[in-house]
Coordinates of C-alpha atoms in Angstrom, one line a residue:
Chain E
X1 CA 20.1 42.1 -64.2
X2 CA 18.0 40.2 -66.3
X3 CA 18.6 36.2 -67.9
X4 CA 19.0 35.0 -71.5
X5 CA 15.8 33.6 -72.4
X6 CA 16.8 29.7 -72.3
X7 CA 14.1 26.9 -72.4
X8 CA 13.4 25.5 -68.5
X9 CA 13.3 21.3 -68.2
X10 CA 12.7 19.4 -64.9
X11 CA 13.7 16.0 -64.8
X12 CA 12.7 14.0 -62.2
X13 CA 14.9 11.0 -62.6
X14 CA 18.7 9.8 -64.1
X15 CA 16.9 8.6 -66.7
X16 CA 15.3 10.7 -68.2
X17 CA 17.7 13.4 -67.4
X18 CA 19.9 11.1 -69.8
X19 CA 17.2 10.9 -72.1
X20 CA 17.2 15.0 -72.3
X21 CA 21.0 15.0 -72.8
X22 CA 21.2 12.7 -76.1
X23 CA 18.3 14.4 -77.7
X24 CA 19.1 18.0 -76.8
X25 CA 23.3 17.8 -77.2
X26 CA 25.1 21.0 -77.0
X27 CA 22.1 23.4 -76.7
X28 CA 21.4 21.9 -73.5
X29 CA 23.6 23.1 -70.0
X30 CA 22.5 21.7 -66.2
X31 CA 21.7 23.9 -63.7
X32 CA 21.5 22.3 -59.9
X33 CA 22.1 25.1 -57.2
X34 CA 22.7 27.7 -59.8
X35 CA 25.3 29.5 -57.8
X36 CA 28.1 29.1 -61.1
X37 CA 25.7 28.7 -64.1
X38 CA 22.9 31.7 -63.4
X39 CA 26.6 33.7 -63.1
X40 CA 27.9 32.6 -65.6
X41 CA 24.2 33.4 -67.9
X42 CA 24.0 37.2 -66.5
X43 CA 28.2 37.1 -67.9
X44 CA 27.3 36.0 -71.0
X45 CA 29.7 32.9 -70.3
X46 CA 27.7 30.2 -71.3
X47 CA 24.5 30.4 -73.8
X48 CA 22.4 27.6 -73.6
X49 CA 19.8 27.7 -75.5
X50 CA 18.0 24.8 -73.1
X51 CA 18.3 24.7 -69.4
X52 CA 17.7 20.7 -68.1
X53 CA 17.5 22.0 -63.6
X54 CA 18.7 18.6 -62.2
X55 CA 17.7 19.4 -59.0
X56 CA 14.8 17.0 -58.4
X57 CA 16.6 13.9 -59.4
X58 CA 16.1 12.5 -55.9
X59 CA 18.0 9.5 -56.9
X60 CA 20.9 12.0 -57.3
X61 CA 20.7 13.1 -53.5
X62 CA 21.9 11.9 -50.0
X63 CA 24.7 10.5 -48.1
X64 CA 25.2 6.4 -48.3
X65 CA 27.7 4.6 -46.2
X66 CA 28.1 1.5 -47.9
X67 CA 31.2 -1.3 -47.5
X68 CA 33.5 0.0 -47.3
X69 CA 33.0 3.1 -49.4
X70 CA 30.7 6.0 -48.5
X71 CA 28.2 7.4 -51.7
X72 CA 27.1 11.2 -51.4
X73 CA 24.7 12.5 -54.2
X74 CA 26.2 15.3 -56.5
X75 CA 22.9 17.8 -55.8
X76 CA 24.2 17.7 -52.1
X77 CA 25.2 20.4 -51.4
X78 CA 28.1 22.2 -49.1
X79 CA 25.9 22.9 -46.5
X80 CA 24.3 19.0 -46.6
X81 CA 28.5 17.8 -46.1
X82 CA 29.5 20.1 -43.6
X83 CA 27.0 19.4 -41.1
X84 CA 26.6 15.3 -41.6
X85 CA 27.3 14.2 -38.7
X86 CA 29.6 11.0 -40.6
X87 CA 31.5 13.0 -42.4
X88 CA 32.7 15.2 -39.9
X89 CA 33.7 12.1 -38.3
X90 CA 36.2 10.3 -41.1
X91 CA 35.8 12.7 -43.6
X92 CA 37.2 16.1 -41.8
X93 CA 39.3 17.4 -44.5
X94 CA 35.9 17.5 -46.9
X95 CA 33.4 19.1 -44.2
X96 CA 35.9 21.7 -43.1
X97 CA 36.4 22.6 -47.1
X98 CA 33.0 22.6 -47.4
X99 CA 32.1 24.7 -44.2
X100 CA 34.5 27.9 -46.0
X101 CA 33.1 27.5 -49.6
X102 CA 31.3 30.8 -50.3
X103 CA 29.3 31.8 -47.8
X104 CA 25.9 31.0 -45.8
X105 CA 23.3 31.3 -48.4
X106 CA 25.6 29.6 -51.2
X107 CA 26.4 26.8 -48.9
X108 CA 22.6 25.7 -49.3
X109 CA 22.1 25.8 -52.7
X110 CA 25.9 25.0 -53.7
X111 CA 26.6 21.7 -54.9
X112 CA 29.7 19.1 -54.6
X113 CA 28.3 17.5 -58.2
X114 CA 28.6 21.4 -59.6
X115 CA 31.8 22.4 -57.8
X116 CA 33.5 19.2 -59.7
X117 CA 32.3 20.1 -62.9
X118 CA 33.1 23.6 -62.6
X119 CA 35.7 22.3 -62.2
X120 CA 37.4 25.9 -60.9
X121 CA 41.9 25.9 -60.1
X122 CA 41.2 27.1 -56.3
X123 CA 37.4 24.7 -56.5
X124 CA 37.6 24.3 -52.4
X125 CA 36.1 20.7 -52.6
X126 CA 38.9 19.8 -54.8
X127 CA 41.8 19.0 -53.2
X128 CA 39.7 17.5 -50.5
X129 CA 38.0 14.8 -52.3
X130 CA 41.8 14.4 -54.5
X131 CA 43.6 13.4 -50.9
X132 CA 40.6 11.3 -50.3
X133 CA 41.1 9.4 -53.6
X134 CA 37.5 10.1 -54.4
X135 CA 35.5 9.0 -57.5
X136 CA 32.7 10.8 -59.8
X137 CA 30.3 8.3 -61.8
X138 CA 29.1 9.8 -64.4
X139 CA 25.8 8.0 -66.3
X140 CA 25.0 8.2 -70.0
X141 CA 22.1 6.4 -71.7
X142 CA 25.0 4.4 -72.9
X143 CA 26.1 2.7 -69.4
X144 CA 28.0 4.1 -66.4
X145 CA 31.7 4.7 -65.5
X146 CA 33.9 6.4 -63.4
X147 CA 36.7 7.8 -63.1
X148 CA 39.2 9.3 -60.2
X149 CA 38.5 13.1 -59.1
X150 CA 42.4 13.8 -59.9
X151 CA 41.2 12.1 -63.5
X152 CA 38.7 14.1 -63.9
X153 CA 39.8 17.2 -63.8
X154 CA 42.4 17.8 -66.6
X155 CA 42.4 21.8 -66.5
X156 CA 40.5 25.2 -65.6
X157 CA 36.9 24.4 -66.3
X158 CA 37.6 21.6 -68.1
X159 CA 36.7 18.1 -67.5
X160 CA 36.3 15.0 -68.6
X161 CA 32.3 14.8 -68.3
X162 CA 31.0 13.7 -71.7
X163 CA 27.8 16.4 -73.4
X164 CA 25.4 13.2 -72.9
X165 CA 26.8 12.8 -69.5
X166 CA 25.8 14.0 -66.2
X167 CA 27.3 13.4 -62.7
X168 CA 24.7 11.3 -60.0
X169 CA 27.3 10.5 -57.8
X170 CA 31.2 10.0 -55.7
X171 CA 32.3 8.1 -54.2
X172 CA 35.1 8.2 -51.1
X173 CA 37.1 4.9 -49.9
X174 CA 36.3 4.4 -45.9
X175 CA 39.9 6.0 -44.5
X176 CA 42.3 3.6 -42.0
X177 CA 41.1 4.7 -38.6
X178 CA 44.4 5.8 -38.1
X179 CA 44.1 8.6 -40.2
X180 CA 42.7 12.4 -40.3
X181 CA 43.2 15.1 -43.1
X182 CA 42.5 19.1 -42.6
X183 CA 42.2 21.7 -45.1
X184 CA 42.6 25.3 -44.9
X185 CA 41.8 28.1 -47.5
X186 CA 43.4 31.2 -47.1
X187 CA 42.2 34.1 -48.7
X188 CA 42.3 38.4 -48.0
X189 CA 38.9 38.0 -46.0
X190 CA 36.7 34.9 -44.3
X191 CA 33.9 35.0 -46.9
X192 CA 33.4 34.6 -50.6
X193 CA 36.4 34.4 -51.1
X194 CA 38.1 32.7 -54.2
X195 CA 41.4 31.2 -51.9
X196 CA 45.2 33.5 -52.9
X197 CA 46.4 29.4 -52.1
X198 CA 44.1 26.8 -50.0
X199 CA 46.2 23.3 -49.4
X200 CA 44.0 20.2 -48.1
X201 CA 46.4 16.8 -46.2
X202 CA 45.5 13.8 -45.6
X203 CA 47.8 11.6 -43.2
X204 CA 48.1 7.6 -42.2
X205 CA 49.7 6.5 -39.3
X206 CA 51.5 3.2 -38.5
X207 CA 49.9 0.9 -36.3
X208 CA 52.1 1.8 -33.3
X209 CA 51.2 5.6 -34.5
X210 CA 55.0 6.5 -34.2
X211 CA 55.7 7.0 -37.8
X212 CA 53.8 8.2 -41.2
X213 CA 52.4 5.4 -43.3
X214 CA 51.2 7.5 -46.1
X215 CA 50.3 10.9 -47.3
X216 CA 48.7 12.7 -49.4
X217 CA 48.9 16.6 -50.4
X218 CA 47.1 18.3 -52.8
X219 CA 47.2 22.5 -53.3
X220 CA 44.6 24.6 -54.8
X221 CA 44.8 28.2 -56.5
X222 CA 48.7 27.5 -56.8
X223 CA 47.7 25.7 -60.7
X224 CA 45.7 25.5 -64.0
X225 CA 43.5 22.7 -61.7
X226 CA 44.7 21.3 -58.1
X227 CA 47.8 19.7 -58.4
X228 CA 49.6 16.9 -56.0
X229 CA 53.4 17.5 -53.9
X230 CA 54.3 13.8 -54.9
X231 CA 58.0 15.0 -53.5
X232 CA 56.4 16.2 -50.4
X233 CA 54.4 13.1 -49.7
X234 CA 57.1 10.7 -50.2
X235 CA 59.4 12.8 -47.6
X236 CA 56.5 12.5 -45.1
X237 CA 56.0 8.9 -45.7
X238 CA 58.2 6.5 -42.8
X239 CA 58.9 10.2 -41.1
X240 CA 58.1 10.4 -37.4
X241 CA 55.8 13.2 -37.4
X242 CA 56.4 16.1 -36.1
X243 CA 57.9 20.0 -36.9
X244 CA 61.3 18.4 -39.0
X245 CA 59.0 16.6 -40.8
X246 CA 56.2 19.1 -41.8
X247 CA 58.6 21.7 -42.4
X248 CA 60.6 19.3 -45.2
X249 CA 57.3 18.7 -47.0
X250 CA 56.0 21.6 -47.1
X251 CA 59.6 23.2 -48.8
X252 CA 58.9 20.3 -51.3
X253 CA 55.1 21.7 -51.5
X254 CA 55.9 24.7 -52.4
X255 CA 58.1 23.8 -55.1
X256 CA 55.4 22.0 -56.6
X257 CA 53.2 24.6 -57.0
X258 CA 52.5 26.4 -59.7
X259 CA 50.8 29.5 -58.8
X260 CA 50.0 32.9 -61.2
X261 CA 50.5 36.6 -59.9
X262 CA 47.2 38.3 -60.2
X263 CA 45.6 41.2 -58.3
X264 CA 45.2 38.2 -55.8
X265 CA 48.8 37.7 -54.8
X266 CA 52.5 37.6 -56.7
X267 CA 52.8 34.0 -57.4
X268 CA 56.1 34.4 -54.4
X269 CA 53.4 34.8 -52.0
X270 CA 51.8 32.5 -52.7
X271 CA 54.3 30.0 -52.7
X272 CA 55.8 31.2 -49.0
X273 CA 52.1 30.4 -48.1
X274 CA 51.8 27.1 -49.5
X275 CA 54.7 26.2 -47.6
X276 CA 53.2 27.2 -44.7
X277 CA 50.1 26.7 -44.5
X278 CA 51.2 22.7 -45.5
X279 CA 53.1 22.5 -42.7
X280 CA 49.8 23.4 -40.4
X281 CA 47.7 21.5 -42.5
X282 CA 50.2 18.2 -41.5
X283 CA 50.0 19.6 -37.7
X284 CA 46.2 20.3 -37.5
X285 CA 45.4 16.3 -39.9
X286 CA 48.2 14.4 -37.2
X287 CA 46.2 15.4 -34.2
X288 CA 42.9 14.6 -36.2
X289 CA 44.4 11.0 -37.2
X290 CA 45.9 11.0 -33.5
X291 CA 42.5 11.3 -32.0
X292 CA 41.1 8.3 -34.3
X293 CA 44.2 5.8 -33.3
X294 CA 42.8 6.7 -29.5
X295 CA 39.4 6.1 -30.6
X296 CA 38.1 9.4 -29.1
X297 CA 34.7 10.3 -31.1
X298 CA 35.3 13.5 -32.6
Chain U
X1 CA 10.5 30.3 -74.5
X2 CA 8.1 28.7 -73.7
X3 CA 6.2 30.0 -70.3
X4 CA 5.9 27.5 -67.6
X5 CA 3.0 26.8 -65.1
X6 CA 4.0 26.7 -61.5
X7 CA 3.2 26.8 -58.0
X8 CA 5.2 28.8 -55.3
X9 CA 4.6 27.9 -52.0
X10 CA 5.8 32.0 -49.8
X11 CA 4.6 32.7 -46.7
X12 CA 2.5 30.0 -45.8
X13 CA 0.1 30.9 -49.6
X14 CA -0.1 28.6 -52.4
X15 CA 0.1 31.4 -55.8
X16 CA 0.1 29.8 -59.3
X17 CA 1.9 31.8 -61.8
X18 CA 2.7 31.7 -65.5
X19 CA 6.4 32.1 -65.5
X20 CA 9.4 33.2 -68.5
X21 CA 11.5 30.3 -67.2
X22 CA 14.7 32.9 -67.6
X23 CA 12.6 34.5 -64.6
X24 CA 15.1 34.7 -60.8
X25 CA 13.1 33.5 -57.9
X26 CA 14.4 37.7 -57.6
X27 CA 12.0 39.3 -59.9
X28 CA 8.8 36.7 -59.7
X29 CA 8.8 37.6 -55.5
X30 CA 9.3 41.4 -56.0
X31 CA 7.1 42.1 -59.3
X32 CA 4.4 39.2 -59.9
X33 CA 3.4 39.3 -56.4
X34 CA 4.5 42.8 -54.9
X35 CA 6.6 41.4 -52.3
X36 CA 9.7 43.7 -52.3
X37 CA 11.9 43.4 -49.0
X38 CA 14.7 41.0 -51.4
X39 CA 15.9 43.8 -53.0
X40 CA 18.1 43.2 -56.4
X41 CA 22.2 44.1 -55.1
X42 CA 24.8 42.8 -57.0
X43 CA 22.7 40.1 -58.8
X44 CA 25.5 37.3 -58.8
X45 CA 25.0 35.8 -55.3
X46 CA 27.8 38.2 -53.6
X47 CA 26.2 40.5 -50.9
X48 CA 22.9 38.6 -49.8
X49 CA 20.2 41.2 -50.4
X50 CA 18.2 39.3 -52.1
X51 CA 18.0 36.4 -49.2
X52 CA 14.8 34.7 -48.7
X53 CA 14.3 31.4 -46.7
X54 CA 13.7 28.2 -49.0
X55 CA 13.0 25.8 -46.6
X56 CA 14.4 27.4 -43.9
X57 CA 17.5 27.5 -45.0
X58 CA 18.8 31.5 -46.5
X59 CA 19.6 31.6 -50.2
X60 CA 20.1 34.1 -52.9
X61 CA 17.2 34.5 -53.6
X62 CA 18.8 36.1 -57.2
X63 CA 20.5 32.6 -58.1
X64 CA 17.2 30.3 -57.7
X65 CA 15.5 30.5 -61.0
X66 CA 11.5 30.8 -59.7
X67 CA 10.8 27.2 -61.4
X68 CA 13.0 26.1 -58.9
X69 CA 11.4 27.5 -56.1
X70 CA 8.0 25.1 -57.0
X71 CA 7.5 22.4 -54.5
X72 CA 9.7 24.2 -51.3
X73 CA 8.5 27.1 -49.3
X74 CA 9.8 30.3 -49.2
X75 CA 10.0 32.3 -46.3
X76 CA 10.3 36.2 -47.3
X77 CA 11.0 39.4 -44.7
X78 CA 7.0 40.2 -45.2
X79 CA 5.9 36.4 -43.6
X80 CA 7.8 36.6 -39.9
X81 CA 5.9 40.1 -38.8
X82 CA 2.3 38.6 -37.1
X83 CA 0.1 40.7 -38.0
X84 CA 1.6 43.9 -37.1
X85 CA 2.9 42.7 -34.5
X86 CA 7.2 42.7 -35.2
X87 CA 9.2 39.2 -34.7
X88 CA 11.5 39.4 -31.8
X89 CA 14.0 39.6 -33.7
X90 CA 12.8 42.9 -36.1
X91 CA 11.7 44.5 -32.8
X92 CA 15.9 43.9 -31.3
X93 CA 17.0 45.3 -35.5
X94 CA 14.8 48.4 -34.1
X95 CA 16.0 48.7 -30.3
X96 CA 19.0 48.4 -31.3
X97 CA 19.6 50.8 -34.1
X98 CA 21.1 48.4 -36.6
X99 CA 18.9 49.8 -39.5
X100 CA 20.5 52.8 -41.0
X101 CA 19.5 52.9 -44.5
X102 CA 17.9 49.5 -45.0
X103 CA 18.6 47.3 -47.6
X104 CA 19.9 44.9 -46.2
X105 CA 18.5 44.3 -43.7
X106 CA 15.3 42.6 -44.7
X107 CA 18.3 39.6 -45.6
X108 CA 19.9 40.5 -42.2
X109 CA 17.2 39.8 -40.6
X110 CA 16.4 36.3 -42.4
X111 CA 19.7 35.0 -42.2
X112 CA 19.7 35.4 -37.9
X113 CA 16.6 34.0 -38.0
X114 CA 17.6 30.9 -39.8
X115 CA 20.9 30.8 -36.7
X116 CA 18.2 32.0 -34.0
X117 CA 16.2 29.2 -35.3
X118 CA 18.7 26.4 -35.2
X119 CA 20.5 27.9 -32.4
X120 CA 19.1 29.8 -29.2
X121 CA 22.4 31.9 -27.9
X122 CA 25.3 31.8 -30.6
X123 CA 28.3 33.1 -29.9
X124 CA 29.6 36.2 -31.7
X125 CA 31.6 34.1 -33.7
X126 CA 28.3 31.7 -34.4
X127 CA 26.8 35.1 -35.3
X128 CA 29.4 37.1 -37.6
X129 CA 29.7 33.2 -39.4
X130 CA 26.1 33.4 -40.1
X131 CA 26.2 36.5 -42.0
X132 CA 28.8 36.6 -43.2
X133 CA 26.4 36.6 -46.5
X134 CA 25.0 39.9 -46.1
X135 CA 26.9 42.8 -46.7
X136 CA 26.4 46.1 -45.4
X137 CA 27.8 49.7 -45.7
X138 CA 26.2 51.4 -43.5
X139 CA 26.6 50.1 -39.8
X140 CA 30.0 48.6 -39.7
X141 CA 28.0 45.4 -38.2
X142 CA 28.5 45.7 -34.4
X143 CA 24.8 46.8 -34.0
X144 CA 23.9 43.7 -36.6
X145 CA 25.5 41.3 -34.4
X146 CA 24.1 42.7 -30.8
X147 CA 20.1 43.0 -32.1
X148 CA 20.5 39.0 -33.1
X149 CA 22.2 38.5 -30.1
X150 CA 20.0 40.6 -28.5
X151 CA 16.9 38.8 -30.7
X152 CA 17.9 35.1 -29.4
X153 CA 17.5 36.4 -26.1
X154 CA 14.0 38.1 -26.6
X155 CA 13.0 34.7 -28.7
X156 CA 13.6 32.8 -26.3
X157 CA 10.7 31.0 -24.9
X158 CA 8.6 32.7 -27.6
X159 CA 8.2 30.1 -29.9
X160 CA 8.7 32.3 -32.4

């Protein structure tokens, strides 16, 4: 199938990108890995007069560990995230999602920045970024700003990014050593799939490891955007990690979900799966956190 | 629509091309370079028939603009044989009956090659995961998996 016509621009710096965004405004769309944009172009969902290919802006690539935080360039691919040793050890909820996204050839091109700006309700990297309290960095000729991911995404396909802004980096605070996360993607098949339900959880333990100090749970594919479960999280704080606490959290998470019925699954089925998968993810996250506590390398 | 002058590195050869910006890598490989091993399947990154190696890693060439391939090393199925001697992995596909209509085969071989280049003796699960972006409607996949396992064993020590 043919792509529609457009002019193609290839900036090599963030500054050049911002100049183009300011000059071209609404007539331009950006493209990085192309795994969403080229599909949208062929299906006529978008029809920009110009494409700005940002895949050569090296400043937006790379993973850097800073003091107290890790910065992931927006051009880092899902494969780049999944394969990174440091991320696998300390941010496994994100790497688990990156491993499940799309398929191997998609993972080699799809970028974290792209997953964020397309903001699909079932976007795989979004729930993990939210449980990790990640922020996006947005740059324009007017300056820079940072927005937490859970506020950045406002609806299906909608974010707070402005026409003259480019998403350059994702910033994640370093987690507690006594913490762990897990991501479960549930679909009818194990690849090339849009989730029926997805769950990301992140828990941290008290120093002795006997109680849950804090918990975050974010559900994907069961609302117009990934949603948190504050009630389920409250039930976990101060609780001893175990089946009883996980079951209570699972039920509360199922009540927080706002799924629709569609060809992938009924709303009722999705709620049931939220309950089951939240329980399982919490078990997995707690095991991961225990390994962190005991100082075992993962 | 302004034509672009690009230089593509395909199978170790450099090609200077004038392309319209809206041409995908699949189109340019097939139509401008005559390398028809990569196929138009779904043209939306779901079937893998268009798979090529991009700096050694499998990608759906239907989702890469030809212009974006500049500065990277592209390997197509035509680039892995050694003259008329098949790559051990290609030979394994032949020996194991892993080719029926052949439409998925270039993509399957390249995805498998990328795996074996990283790990000579992958598990069955690792093989199936590596091939999970390549659909086959003919074989039922088992013979392809067997061929990949054998391909890994045959390649060991041959440095290819």
